[in-house]
């Protein structure tokens, strides 16, 4: 929109300005806003994760609901994203399975993939380590299973959820 | 045709970049993703990618400059252009250290994006000389330190001082020190209750 308005201002103040270009830019801006209004769905973090998984060619099979707490939901989505990228880059995964449940006074999320099993035990560093710090900050626990297949499990006590 | 990956989590700028690519004759839009964290995975999967337009603040676990450094380390031939509207002083330096090819400010750079892309693909490295300044209230962004801008951003997001301290890994006292400095700049719109925390 800014580019369109700038171009129109130039066309009004300068004799030799390119009116067609100004109109074209302005039309693009109007179309973009129009398209935006056609799809008012909020693109939340979880929807963005699903979009990115689809772009990567990974099918996400998801059972259960995210925690109601925004902070905990955000941590769970960060974990999903980390498992997505690790699964594709290190295991050649094409499917991500996410199981979330809230029972026995605790919330848990378990993420696995259909890729190759790790060839050695996974020690959390980088992204996984950062997620573990977030989990511990919110009083949760994070476990990583390396064999016979990779599984990441995070649990939070009910009062936090 | 040269294949382009767009990393941008805001819909309108993403569509704008997609339009720039689709209207060009030299480039082909390969994919768009919301998070910089998945960009490396896309590069691993798609061996035909030629360059990446990378936003800095995106969805996910990494910012665009971190992700760019990883991509450059593994795929040095893929060209990367950082695109951002954030006038953080540290971004330019971090981008150079990450060995990205070019840097473009979405709303401020005088060059058109397609020209920066073309010049980058011709082997040129297009970087602004310095971080542009913008108006913050009646003050100029160049009057603020990096930390002050970071604190200001969190304050504008509505975070409490304790939350800002946690995010920035500093003490609440240090947050208050930065806020005090921010308030000493010329006429900032002051959030109600800002001083009283």
Coordinates of C-alpha atoms in Angstrom, one line a residue:
Chain A
X1 CA 0.0 0.0 0.0
X2 CA 2.9 2.3 0.9
X3 CA 4.5 1.7 -2.5
X4 CA 1.2 2.5 -4.3
X5 CA 0.6 5.7 -2.3
X6 CA 4.2 6.8 -2.9
X7 CA 3.9 6.2 -6.6
X8 CA 0.7 8.1 -6.8
X9 CA 2.1 11.0 -4.9
X10 CA 5.0 11.1 -7.3
X11 CA 2.7 11.0 -10.3
X12 CA 0.8 14.0 -8.8
X13 CA 3.9 16.0 -8.1
X14 CA 6.1 15.1 -11.1
X15 CA 5.1 15.8 -14.7
X16 CA 6.8 12.8 -16.2
X17 CA 5.9 10.2 -13.5
X18 CA 4.6 6.9 -14.7
X19 CA 0.9 6.9 -13.8
X20 CA 0.4 3.3 -15.0
X21 CA 3.0 1.9 -12.6
X22 CA 1.4 3.9 -9.8
X23 CA -2.0 2.5 -10.5
X24 CA -0.6 -1.0 -10.9
X25 CA 1.1 -0.9 -7.5
X26 CA -2.0 0.6 -5.9
X27 CA -4.2 -2.1 -7.5
X28 CA -1.9 -4.8 -6.1
X29 CA -2.2 -3.3 -2.6
X30 CA -6.0 -3.2 -2.9
X31 CA -6.1 -6.8 -4.1
X32 CA -3.9 -7.9 -1.3
X33 CA -6.2 -6.3 1.3
X34 CA -9.3 -7.7 -0.5
X35 CA -7.8 -11.2 -0.5
X36 CA -6.9 -10.8 3.2
X37 CA -10.6 -10.0 3.9
X38 CA -11.7 -13.1 2.1
X39 CA -9.7 -15.3 4.5
X40 CA -10.1 -13.7 7.9
X41 CA -9.0 -16.9 9.7
X42 CA -6.5 -16.2 12.3
X43 CA -3.1 -17.8 11.4
X44 CA -2.1 -19.0 14.8
X45 CA 1.1 -20.7 15.7
X46 CA -0.4 -24.2 15.4
X47 CA -1.8 -23.4 11.9
X48 CA 1.6 -22.1 10.8
X49 CA 3.2 -25.3 12.1
X50 CA 0.7 -27.4 10.0
X51 CA 1.3 -25.2 6.9
X52 CA 5.1 -25.6 7.2
X53 CA 4.7 -29.4 7.8
X54 CA 2.6 -29.6 4.6
X55 CA 5.2 -27.6 2.7
X56 CA 7.8 -30.0 3.8
X57 CA 5.7 -32.9 2.6
X58 CA 5.1 -34.2 6.1
X59 CA 1.7 -35.5 7.2
X60 CA 0.8 -34.6 10.8
X61 CA -1.4 -37.0 12.6
X62 CA -2.6 -35.2 15.7
X63 CA -4.8 -36.6 18.5
X64 CA -6.0 -34.5 21.5
X65 CA -5.9 -30.8 22.2
X66 CA -3.3 -28.3 23.1
X67 CA -3.1 -27.0 26.7
X68 CA -5.4 -24.0 27.4
X69 CA -2.5 -22.1 28.8
X70 CA -1.0 -20.0 26.0
X71 CA 2.6 -20.4 27.3
X72 CA 2.3 -24.1 27.6
X73 CA 0.7 -24.4 24.2
X74 CA 3.5 -22.3 22.7
X75 CA 6.1 -24.7 24.2
X76 CA 4.2 -27.7 22.8
X77 CA 4.2 -26.1 19.3
X78 CA 7.9 -25.3 19.6
X79 CA 8.5 -29.0 20.4
X80 CA 6.4 -30.0 17.4
X81 CA 8.4 -27.7 15.1
X82 CA 11.7 -29.1 16.4
X83 CA 10.6 -32.7 16.0
X84 CA 9.4 -31.8 12.5
X85 CA 12.7 -30.3 11.3
X86 CA 14.8 -33.0 13.1
X87 CA 12.6 -35.7 11.7
X88 CA 13.0 -34.5 8.1
X89 CA 16.7 -33.6 8.3
X90 CA 18.0 -36.6 10.4
X91 CA 15.5 -39.4 9.9
X92 CA 13.8 -38.7 6.5
X93 CA 10.4 -38.7 8.2
X94 CA 7.3 -38.1 6.1
X95 CA 4.8 -38.5 9.0
X96 CA 4.7 -36.9 12.4
X97 CA 2.5 -38.4 15.1
X98 CA 1.4 -36.2 18.0
X99 CA -0.6 -37.5 20.9
X100 CA -1.8 -35.1 23.5
X101 CA -3.8 -36.0 26.6
X102 CA -5.0 -34.5 29.8
X103 CA -5.7 -37.1 32.5
X104 CA -4.7 -38.2 36.0
X105 CA -4.0 -34.6 36.9
X106 CA -1.4 -34.2 34.3
X107 CA -1.1 -33.0 30.6
X108 CA 1.2 -34.9 28.3
X109 CA 2.3 -34.6 24.7
X110 CA 4.2 -37.4 22.9
X111 CA 5.7 -36.8 19.4
X112 CA 7.1 -39.6 17.2
X113 CA 7.8 -39.9 13.5
X114 CA 8.0 -42.7 10.9
X115 CA 11.6 -42.0 9.9
X116 CA 14.7 -44.0 10.6
X117 CA 15.5 -44.7 14.2
X118 CA 18.5 -42.7 15.6
X119 CA 21.8 -44.6 15.3
X120 CA 22.9 -43.3 18.7
X121 CA 21.3 -42.0 21.8
X122 CA 20.1 -38.4 21.4
X123 CA 21.5 -35.9 23.9
X124 CA 19.5 -32.7 23.9
X125 CA 21.4 -29.8 22.6
X126 CA 20.5 -26.7 20.5
X127 CA 16.8 -26.7 19.8
X128 CA 15.9 -29.6 22.0
X129 CA 17.9 -28.3 24.9
X130 CA 16.2 -24.9 24.6
X131 CA 12.8 -26.5 24.7
X132 CA 13.8 -28.6 27.7
X133 CA 14.7 -25.3 29.5
X134 CA 11.3 -23.8 28.7
X135 CA 9.6 -27.0 29.9
X136 CA 11.6 -27.0 33.2
X137 CA 10.9 -23.2 33.7
X138 CA 7.2 -24.1 33.7
X139 CA 7.6 -27.0 36.1
X140 CA 7.3 -29.7 33.5
X141 CA 9.4 -32.7 32.5
X142 CA 10.8 -33.7 29.1
X143 CA 11.9 -37.1 28.2
X144 CA 13.6 -38.2 25.0
X145 CA 13.5 -41.8 23.9
X146 CA 16.0 -42.8 21.3
X147 CA 15.4 -46.6 20.9
X148 CA 13.7 -48.5 19.3
X149 CA 12.3 -45.3 17.8
X150 CA 12.5 -41.6 18.6
X151 CA 9.9 -40.2 20.9
X152 CA 9.7 -36.9 22.7
X153 CA 7.4 -36.7 25.7
X154 CA 6.6 -33.6 27.7
X155 CA 4.4 -33.6 30.8
X156 CA 3.0 -30.7 32.9
X157 CA 1.1 -31.0 36.1
X158 CA -2.6 -30.1 35.8
X159 CA -2.5 -26.9 37.9
X160 CA -0.2 -25.4 35.2
X161 CA -2.4 -26.4 32.3
Chain B
X1 CA 14.5 -20.9 -13.9
X2 CA 16.0 -20.1 -10.5
X3 CA 14.0 -21.6 -7.6
X4 CA 13.1 -19.3 -4.7
X5 CA 12.1 -20.1 -1.1
X6 CA 10.3 -17.4 0.9
X7 CA 10.4 -17.5 4.7
X8 CA 7.9 -15.0 6.1
X9 CA 5.1 -15.6 8.7
X10 CA 3.1 -12.4 7.9
X11 CA 0.6 -13.0 5.1
X12 CA 0.7 -9.7 3.3
X13 CA 4.4 -9.3 3.0
X14 CA 4.7 -13.0 2.1
X15 CA 2.1 -12.5 -0.7
X16 CA 3.9 -9.4 -1.9
X17 CA 7.2 -11.3 -2.2
X18 CA 5.5 -14.1 -4.0
X19 CA 4.1 -11.6 -6.4
X20 CA 7.5 -10.1 -7.0
X21 CA 8.9 -13.5 -7.8
X22 CA 5.9 -14.7 -10.0
X23 CA 6.1 -11.5 -12.0
X24 CA 9.7 -11.9 -12.8
X25 CA 10.9 -13.8 -15.8
X26 CA 14.0 -15.2 -14.2
X27 CA 12.8 -16.8 -11.0
X28 CA 10.3 -19.4 -10.0
X29 CA 8.5 -19.5 -6.7
X30 CA 9.3 -22.9 -5.0
X31 CA 7.7 -22.6 -1.6
X32 CA 6.8 -20.4 1.3
X33 CA 7.2 -21.3 4.9
X34 CA 6.3 -19.4 8.1
X35 CA 9.2 -20.4 10.2
X36 CA 12.9 -19.9 9.6
X37 CA 13.5 -23.1 11.6
X38 CA 12.1 -25.3 8.8
X39 CA 14.1 -23.5 6.0
X40 CA 17.1 -25.7 6.4
X41 CA 14.9 -28.8 6.1
X42 CA 13.4 -27.4 2.9
X43 CA 16.9 -26.9 1.5
X44 CA 17.8 -30.5 2.4
X45 CA 14.7 -31.8 0.6
X46 CA 14.8 -29.5 -2.4
X47 CA 18.2 -29.6 -4.1
X48 CA 17.1 -27.2 -6.8
X49 CA 16.7 -24.2 -4.6
X50 CA 18.8 -21.2 -5.8
X51 CA 18.0 -18.6 -3.2
X52 CA 16.1 -17.7 -0.1
X53 CA 14.2 -14.5 0.9
X54 CA 14.5 -14.7 4.7
X55 CA 12.6 -12.6 7.2
X56 CA 14.2 -12.2 10.6
X57 CA 11.4 -12.4 13.1
X58 CA 9.3 -15.5 12.1
X59 CA 7.4 -18.3 13.6
X60 CA 9.3 -21.1 15.3
X61 CA 12.5 -21.8 17.2
X62 CA 15.0 -19.7 15.3
X63 CA 15.2 -16.3 13.9
X64 CA 16.0 -15.8 10.2
X65 CA 19.7 -14.9 10.7
X66 CA 20.4 -18.0 12.8
X67 CA 18.7 -20.1 10.2
X68 CA 20.6 -18.3 7.4
X69 CA 23.9 -19.1 9.1
X70 CA 23.0 -22.8 9.2
X71 CA 21.9 -22.9 5.6
X72 CA 25.1 -21.1 4.5
X73 CA 27.2 -23.5 6.4
X74 CA 25.6 -26.5 4.7
X75 CA 24.7 -25.0 1.4
X76 CA 27.1 -22.2 0.6
X77 CA 25.9 -21.9 -3.0
X78 CA 22.4 -21.0 -2.0
X79 CA 22.0 -17.2 -2.0
X80 CA 20.2 -15.6 1.0
X81 CA 18.7 -12.2 1.2
X82 CA 17.6 -11.1 4.6
X83 CA 14.4 -9.0 4.4
X84 CA 13.2 -7.2 7.5
X85 CA 11.3 -4.2 8.7
X86 CA 13.1 -4.3 12.1
X87 CA 15.7 -1.5 12.5
X88 CA 17.8 -3.3 15.1
X89 CA 21.4 -2.2 14.9
X90 CA 22.7 -5.7 15.6
X91 CA 20.9 -7.3 12.6
X92 CA 23.2 -5.9 10.0
X93 CA 26.3 -7.1 11.7
X94 CA 24.8 -10.5 12.6
X95 CA 23.8 -10.9 8.9
X96 CA 27.3 -10.2 7.7
X97 CA 28.7 -12.7 10.2
X98 CA 26.2 -15.3 9.0
X99 CA 27.6 -14.8 5.5
X100 CA 24.3 -13.9 4.0
X101 CA 24.5 -12.4 0.5
X102 CA 22.3 -9.3 0.8
X103 CA 20.1 -7.4 3.2
X104 CA 16.9 -5.5 2.4
X105 CA 14.7 -3.3 4.6
X106 CA 11.1 -3.9 3.6
X107 CA 9.7 -0.5 4.1
X108 CA 12.8 1.7 4.0
X109 CA 15.4 0.5 1.5
X110 CA 15.4 2.7 -1.6
X111 CA 16.0 -0.2 -4.0
X112 CA 13.2 -2.4 -5.3
X113 CA 13.3 -5.9 -4.0
X114 CA 13.6 -7.4 -7.5
X115 CA 16.6 -5.2 -8.2
X116 CA 18.3 -6.4 -5.0
X117 CA 17.5 -10.0 -6.1
X118 CA 18.9 -9.5 -9.5
X119 CA 22.1 -7.8 -8.3
X120 CA 22.6 -10.6 -5.7
X121 CA 22.2 -13.3 -8.3
X122 CA 24.8 -11.4 -10.4
X123 CA 27.2 -11.9 -7.5
X124 CA 26.9 -8.5 -5.8
X125 CA 26.4 -8.2 -2.1
X126 CA 23.8 -5.5 -1.4
X127 CA 24.0 -4.2 2.2
X128 CA 22.8 -0.9 3.5
X129 CA 25.7 1.2 4.8
X130 CA 24.0 1.6 8.2
X131 CA 20.8 0.8 10.1
X132 CA 18.2 3.4 9.0
X133 CA 16.7 5.5 11.7
X134 CA 12.9 5.8 12.2
X135 CA 10.7 8.0 14.3
X136 CA 9.8 6.6 17.7
X137 CA 7.3 9.1 19.1
X138 CA 9.2 12.4 18.6
X139 CA 12.5 10.7 19.1
X140 CA 14.8 9.2 16.5
X141 CA 15.6 5.5 16.8
X142 CA 19.3 6.4 16.5
X143 CA 19.0 8.0 20.0
X144 CA 18.3 4.6 21.5
X145 CA 20.7 1.8 22.3
X146 CA 20.0 -1.8 21.1
X147 CA 18.9 -2.8 24.6
X148 CA 16.6 0.2 24.9
X149 CA 14.9 -0.7 21.7
X150 CA 14.6 -4.3 22.8
X151 CA 13.0 -3.2 26.1
X152 CA 10.7 -0.8 24.3
X153 CA 9.5 -3.5 22.0
X154 CA 8.6 -5.7 24.9
X155 CA 6.9 -2.8 26.8
X156 CA 4.8 -2.1 23.7
X157 CA 3.9 -5.8 23.6
X158 CA 2.4 -5.3 27.1
X159 CA 5.0 -7.3 29.1
X160 CA 5.6 -6.6 32.8
X161 CA 9.1 -5.7 33.9
X162 CA 9.6 -9.1 35.4
X163 CA 8.6 -10.8 32.1
X164 CA 11.0 -8.5 30.2
X165 CA 13.8 -9.3 32.6
X166 CA 13.2 -13.0 32.1
X167 CA 13.0 -12.7 28.3
X168 CA 16.2 -10.7 28.2
X169 CA 18.0 -12.6 30.9
X170 CA 18.7 -9.5 32.9
X171 CA 17.5 -8.2 36.3
X172 CA 14.3 -6.2 36.8
X173 CA 16.5 -3.4 38.1
X174 CA 18.3 -3.3 34.8
X175 CA 15.0 -3.2 32.9
X176 CA 14.0 -0.2 35.0
X177 CA 17.3 1.4 34.3
X178 CA 16.6 1.0 30.5
X179 CA 13.0 2.3 30.9
X180 CA 14.3 5.3 32.8
X181 CA 16.7 6.1 29.9
X182 CA 13.9 5.6 27.4
X183 CA 11.6 8.0 29.2
X184 CA 14.4 10.6 29.2
X185 CA 14.2 10.8 25.3
X186 CA 12.1 13.5 23.8
X187 CA 8.3 13.0 24.2
X188 CA 7.6 9.3 24.0
X189 CA 3.9 8.2 24.2
X190 CA 3.9 6.8 27.7
X191 CA 1.9 3.8 28.5
X192 CA -0.5 4.3 31.4
X193 CA 1.1 2.9 34.6
X194 CA 4.5 2.5 32.9
X195 CA 6.4 4.4 35.5
X196 CA 4.5 2.9 38.4
X197 CA 5.5 -0.7 37.9

